[in-house]
């Protein structure tokens, strides 16, 4: 079937230079006989979610005492370099 909606995270730059992450959702509204009538779009600021996810990823990849990469992060980086 045809897609009636989609969602994507997009990065925007605010007037003050800050990076703002938004979830963009677009839905098609149909008229009779399933003809597209219009699109409805919605932007939701998900910057705080992105910030929390990045912090969790950083904590998972670093040793809490030394703040250097832990073994798992080091192996992942070596694999990235090996396949580059």
mmCIF file with all atom_site columns, N, CA and C in Angstrom, residues 14-44:
data_model
loop_
_atom_site.group_PDB
_atom_site.id
_atom_site.type_symbol
_atom_site.label_atom_id
_atom_site.label_alt_id
_atom_site.label_comp_id
_atom_site.label_asym_id
_atom_site.label_entity_id
_atom_site.label_seq_id
_atom_site.pdbx_PDB_ins_code
_atom_site.Cartn_x
_atom_site.Cartn_y
_atom_site.Cartn_z
_atom_site.occupancy
_atom_site.B_iso_or_equiv
_atom_site.pdbx_formal_charge
_atom_site.auth_seq_id
_atom_site.auth_comp_id
_atom_site.auth_asym_id
_atom_site.auth_atom_id
_atom_site.pdbx_PDB_model_num
ATOM 1  N N  . UNK A 1 14 ? 18.562  27.411 15.350 1.00 0.00 ? 14 UNK A N  1
ATOM 2  C CA . UNK A 1 14 ? 17.731  28.521 15.815 1.00 0.00 ? 14 UNK A CA 1
ATOM 3  C C  . UNK A 1 14 ? 18.395  29.851 15.472 1.00 0.00 ? 14 UNK A C  1
ATOM 4  N N  . UNK A 1 15 ? 17.635  30.922 15.572 1.00 0.00 ? 15 UNK A N  1
ATOM 5  C CA . UNK A 1 15 ? 18.150  32.257 15.253 1.00 0.00 ? 15 UNK A CA 1
ATOM 6  C C  . UNK A 1 15 ? 19.352  32.626 16.113 1.00 0.00 ? 15 UNK A C  1
ATOM 7  N N  . UNK A 1 16 ? 19.397  32.093 17.339 1.00 0.00 ? 16 UNK A N  1
ATOM 8  C CA . UNK A 1 16 ? 20.527  32.403 18.222 1.00 0.00 ? 16 UNK A CA 1
ATOM 9  C C  . UNK A 1 16 ? 21.707  31.457 18.034 1.00 0.00 ? 16 UNK A C  1
ATOM 10 N N  . UNK A 1 17 ? 21.622  30.552 17.044 1.00 0.00 ? 17 UNK A N  1
ATOM 11 C CA . UNK A 1 17 ? 22.726  29.652 16.737 1.00 0.00 ? 17 UNK A CA 1
ATOM 12 C C  . UNK A 1 17 ? 22.649  28.284 17.396 1.00 0.00 ? 17 UNK A C  1
ATOM 13 N N  . UNK A 1 18 ? 21.700  28.095 18.319 1.00 0.00 ? 18 UNK A N  1
ATOM 14 C CA . UNK A 1 18 ? 21.548  26.785 18.978 1.00 0.00 ? 18 UNK A CA 1
ATOM 15 C C  . UNK A 1 18 ? 21.066  25.748 17.978 1.00 0.00 ? 18 UNK A C  1
ATOM 16 N N  . UNK A 1 19 ? 21.478  24.505 18.205 1.00 0.00 ? 19 UNK A N  1
ATOM 17 C CA . UNK A 1 19 ? 20.953  23.390 17.418 1.00 0.00 ? 19 UNK A CA 1
ATOM 18 C C  . UNK A 1 19 ? 19.699  22.884 18.109 1.00 0.00 ? 19 UNK A C  1
ATOM 19 N N  . UNK A 1 20 ? 18.629  22.745 17.338 1.00 0.00 ? 20 UNK A N  1
ATOM 20 C CA . UNK A 1 20 ? 17.351  22.265 17.854 1.00 0.00 ? 20 UNK A CA 1
ATOM 21 C C  . UNK A 1 20 ? 16.958  21.035 17.049 1.00 0.00 ? 20 UNK A C  1
ATOM 22 N N  . UNK A 1 21 ? 16.716  19.921 17.746 1.00 0.00 ? 21 UNK A N  1
ATOM 23 C CA . UNK A 1 21 ? 16.254  18.698 17.099 1.00 0.00 ? 21 UNK A CA 1
ATOM 24 C C  . UNK A 1 21 ? 14.738  18.635 17.191 1.00 0.00 ? 21 UNK A C  1
ATOM 25 N N  . UNK A 1 22 ? 14.085  18.351 16.069 1.00 0.00 ? 22 UNK A N  1
ATOM 26 C CA . UNK A 1 22 ? 12.627  18.251 16.037 1.00 0.00 ? 22 UNK A CA 1
ATOM 27 C C  . UNK A 1 22 ? 12.213  16.951 15.368 1.00 0.00 ? 22 UNK A C  1
ATOM 28 N N  . UNK A 1 23 ? 11.115  16.396 15.870 1.00 0.00 ? 23 UNK A N  1
ATOM 29 C CA . UNK A 1 23 ? 10.480  15.256 15.217 1.00 0.00 ? 23 UNK A CA 1
ATOM 30 C C  . UNK A 1 23 ? 9.440   15.838 14.272 1.00 0.00 ? 23 UNK A C  1
ATOM 31 N N  . UNK A 1 24 ? 9.620   15.605 12.985 1.00 0.00 ? 24 UNK A N  1
ATOM 32 C CA . UNK A 1 24 ? 8.683   16.081 11.972 1.00 0.00 ? 24 UNK A CA 1
ATOM 33 C C  . UNK A 1 24 ? 7.781   14.922 11.577 1.00 0.00 ? 24 UNK A C  1
ATOM 34 N N  . UNK A 1 25 ? 6.476   15.115 11.730 1.00 0.00 ? 25 UNK A N  1
ATOM 35 C CA . UNK A 1 25 ? 5.498   14.116 11.310 1.00 0.00 ? 25 UNK A CA 1
ATOM 36 C C  . UNK A 1 25 ? 4.611   14.752 10.252 1.00 0.00 ? 25 UNK A C  1
ATOM 37 N N  . UNK A 1 26 ? 4.417   14.052 9.145  1.00 0.00 ? 26 UNK A N  1
ATOM 38 C CA . UNK A 1 26 ? 3.563   14.534 8.061  1.00 0.00 ? 26 UNK A CA 1
ATOM 39 C C  . UNK A 1 26 ? 2.531   13.453 7.763  1.00 0.00 ? 26 UNK A C  1
ATOM 40 N N  . UNK A 1 27 ? 1.262   13.870 7.683  1.00 0.00 ? 27 UNK A N  1
ATOM 41 C CA . UNK A 1 27 ? 0.158   12.949 7.407  1.00 0.00 ? 27 UNK A CA 1
ATOM 42 C C  . UNK A 1 27 ? -0.629  13.505 6.232  1.00 0.00 ? 27 UNK A C  1
ATOM 43 N N  . UNK A 1 28 ? -1.022  12.636 5.306  1.00 0.00 ? 28 UNK A N  1
ATOM 44 C CA . UNK A 1 28 ? -1.859  13.058 4.191  1.00 0.00 ? 28 UNK A CA 1
ATOM 45 C C  . UNK A 1 28 ? -3.325  12.891 4.593  1.00 0.00 ? 28 UNK A C  1
ATOM 46 N N  . UNK A 1 29 ? -4.120  13.921 4.300  1.00 0.00 ? 29 UNK A N  1
ATOM 47 C CA . UNK A 1 29 ? -5.560  13.885 4.550  1.00 0.00 ? 29 UNK A CA 1
ATOM 48 C C  . UNK A 1 29 ? -6.231  13.639 3.210  1.00 0.00 ? 29 UNK A C  1
ATOM 49 N N  . UNK A 1 30 ? -7.096  12.634 3.175  1.00 0.00 ? 30 UNK A N  1
ATOM 50 C CA . UNK A 1 30 ? -7.720  12.244 1.909  1.00 0.00 ? 30 UNK A CA 1
ATOM 51 C C  . UNK A 1 30 ? -9.136  12.791 1.780  1.00 0.00 ? 30 UNK A C  1
ATOM 52 N N  . UNK A 1 31 ? -9.495  13.142 0.561  1.00 0.00 ? 31 UNK A N  1
ATOM 53 C CA . UNK A 1 31 ? -10.847 13.548 0.200  1.00 0.00 ? 31 UNK A CA 1
ATOM 54 C C  . UNK A 1 31 ? -11.593 12.295 -0.264 1.00 0.00 ? 31 UNK A C  1
ATOM 55 N N  . UNK A 1 32 ? -12.840 12.435 -0.651 1.00 0.00 ? 32 UNK A N  1
ATOM 56 C CA . UNK A 1 32 ? -13.563 11.267 -1.186 1.00 0.00 ? 32 UNK A CA 1
ATOM 57 C C  . UNK A 1 32 ? -12.809 10.608 -2.340 1.00 0.00 ? 32 UNK A C  1
ATOM 58 N N  . UNK A 1 33 ? -13.019 9.343  -2.495 1.00 0.00 ? 33 UNK A N  1
ATOM 59 C CA . UNK A 1 33 ? -12.358 8.506  -3.515 1.00 0.00 ? 33 UNK A CA 1
ATOM 60 C C  . UNK A 1 33 ? -10.850 8.428  -3.299 1.00 0.00 ? 33 UNK A C  1
ATOM 61 N N  . UNK A 1 34 ? -10.430 8.596  -2.052 1.00 0.00 ? 34 UNK A N  1
ATOM 62 C CA . UNK A 1 34 ? -9.035  8.409  -1.652 1.00 0.00 ? 34 UNK A CA 1
ATOM 63 C C  . UNK A 1 34 ? -8.067  9.362  -2.349 1.00 0.00 ? 34 UNK A C  1
ATOM 64 N N  . UNK A 1 35 ? -8.559  10.503 -2.774 1.00 0.00 ? 35 UNK A N  1
ATOM 65 C CA . UNK A 1 35 ? -7.682  11.493 -3.402 1.00 0.00 ? 35 UNK A CA 1
ATOM 66 C C  . UNK A 1 35 ? -7.048  12.357 -2.319 1.00 0.00 ? 35 UNK A C  1
ATOM 67 N N  . UNK A 1 36 ? -5.759  12.643 -2.432 1.00 0.00 ? 36 UNK A N  1
ATOM 68 C CA . UNK A 1 36 ? -5.110  13.505 -1.431 1.00 0.00 ? 36 UNK A CA 1
ATOM 69 C C  . UNK A 1 36 ? -5.744  14.895 -1.417 1.00 0.00 ? 36 UNK A C  1
ATOM 70 N N  . UNK A 1 37 ? -6.078  15.348 -0.233 1.00 0.00 ? 37 UNK A N  1
ATOM 71 C CA . UNK A 1 37 ? -6.690  16.667 -0.085 1.00 0.00 ? 37 UNK A CA 1
ATOM 72 C C  . UNK A 1 37 ? -5.676  17.689 0.414  1.00 0.00 ? 37 UNK A C  1
ATOM 73 N N  . UNK A 1 38 ? -4.919  17.302 1.442  1.00 0.00 ? 38 UNK A N  1
ATOM 74 C CA . UNK A 1 38 ? -3.902  18.200 1.979  1.00 0.00 ? 38 UNK A CA 1
ATOM 75 C C  . UNK A 1 38 ? -2.959  17.399 2.866  1.00 0.00 ? 38 UNK A C  1
ATOM 76 N N  . UNK A 1 39 ? -1.926  18.059 3.313  1.00 0.00 ? 39 UNK A N  1
ATOM 77 C CA . UNK A 1 39 ? -0.973  17.460 4.239  1.00 0.00 ? 39 UNK A CA 1
ATOM 78 C C  . UNK A 1 39 ? -1.029  18.230 5.549  1.00 0.00 ? 39 UNK A C  1
ATOM 79 N N  . UNK A 1 40 ? -0.904  17.506 6.637  1.00 0.00 ? 40 UNK A N  1
ATOM 80 C CA . UNK A 1 40 ? -0.810  18.120 7.957  1.00 0.00 ? 40 UNK A CA 1
ATOM 81 C C  . UNK A 1 40 ? 0.560   17.757 8.505  1.00 0.00 ? 40 UNK A C  1
ATOM 82 N N  . UNK A 1 41 ? 1.305   18.762 8.927  1.00 0.00 ? 41 UNK A N  1
ATOM 83 C CA . UNK A 1 41 ? 2.631   18.488 9.481  1.00 0.00 ? 41 UNK A CA 1
ATOM 84 C C  . UNK A 1 41 ? 2.709   19.030 10.904 1.00 0.00 ? 41 UNK A C  1
ATOM 85 N N  . UNK A 1 42 ? 3.545   18.380 11.686 1.00 0.00 ? 42 UNK A N  1
ATOM 86 C CA . UNK A 1 42 ? 3.725   18.760 13.082 1.00 0.00 ? 42 UNK A CA 1
ATOM 87 C C  . UNK A 1 42 ? 5.201   18.654 13.425 1.00 0.00 ? 42 UNK A C  1
ATOM 88 N N  . UNK A 1 43 ? 5.715   19.670 14.098 1.00 0.00 ? 43 UNK A N  1
ATOM 89 C CA . UNK A 1 43 ? 7.088   19.658 14.601 1.00 0.00 ? 43 UNK A CA 1
ATOM 90 C C  . UNK A 1 43 ? 7.043   19.624 16.123 1.00 0.00 ? 43 UNK A C  1
ATOM 91 N N  . UNK A 1 44 ? 7.796   18.697 16.704 1.00 0.00 ? 44 UNK A N  1
ATOM 92 C CA . UNK A 1 44 ? 7.902   18.595 18.156 1.00 0.00 ? 44 UNK A CA 1
ATOM 93 C C  . UNK A 1 44 ? 9.378   18.690 18.515 1.00 0.00 ? 44 UNK A C  1
#
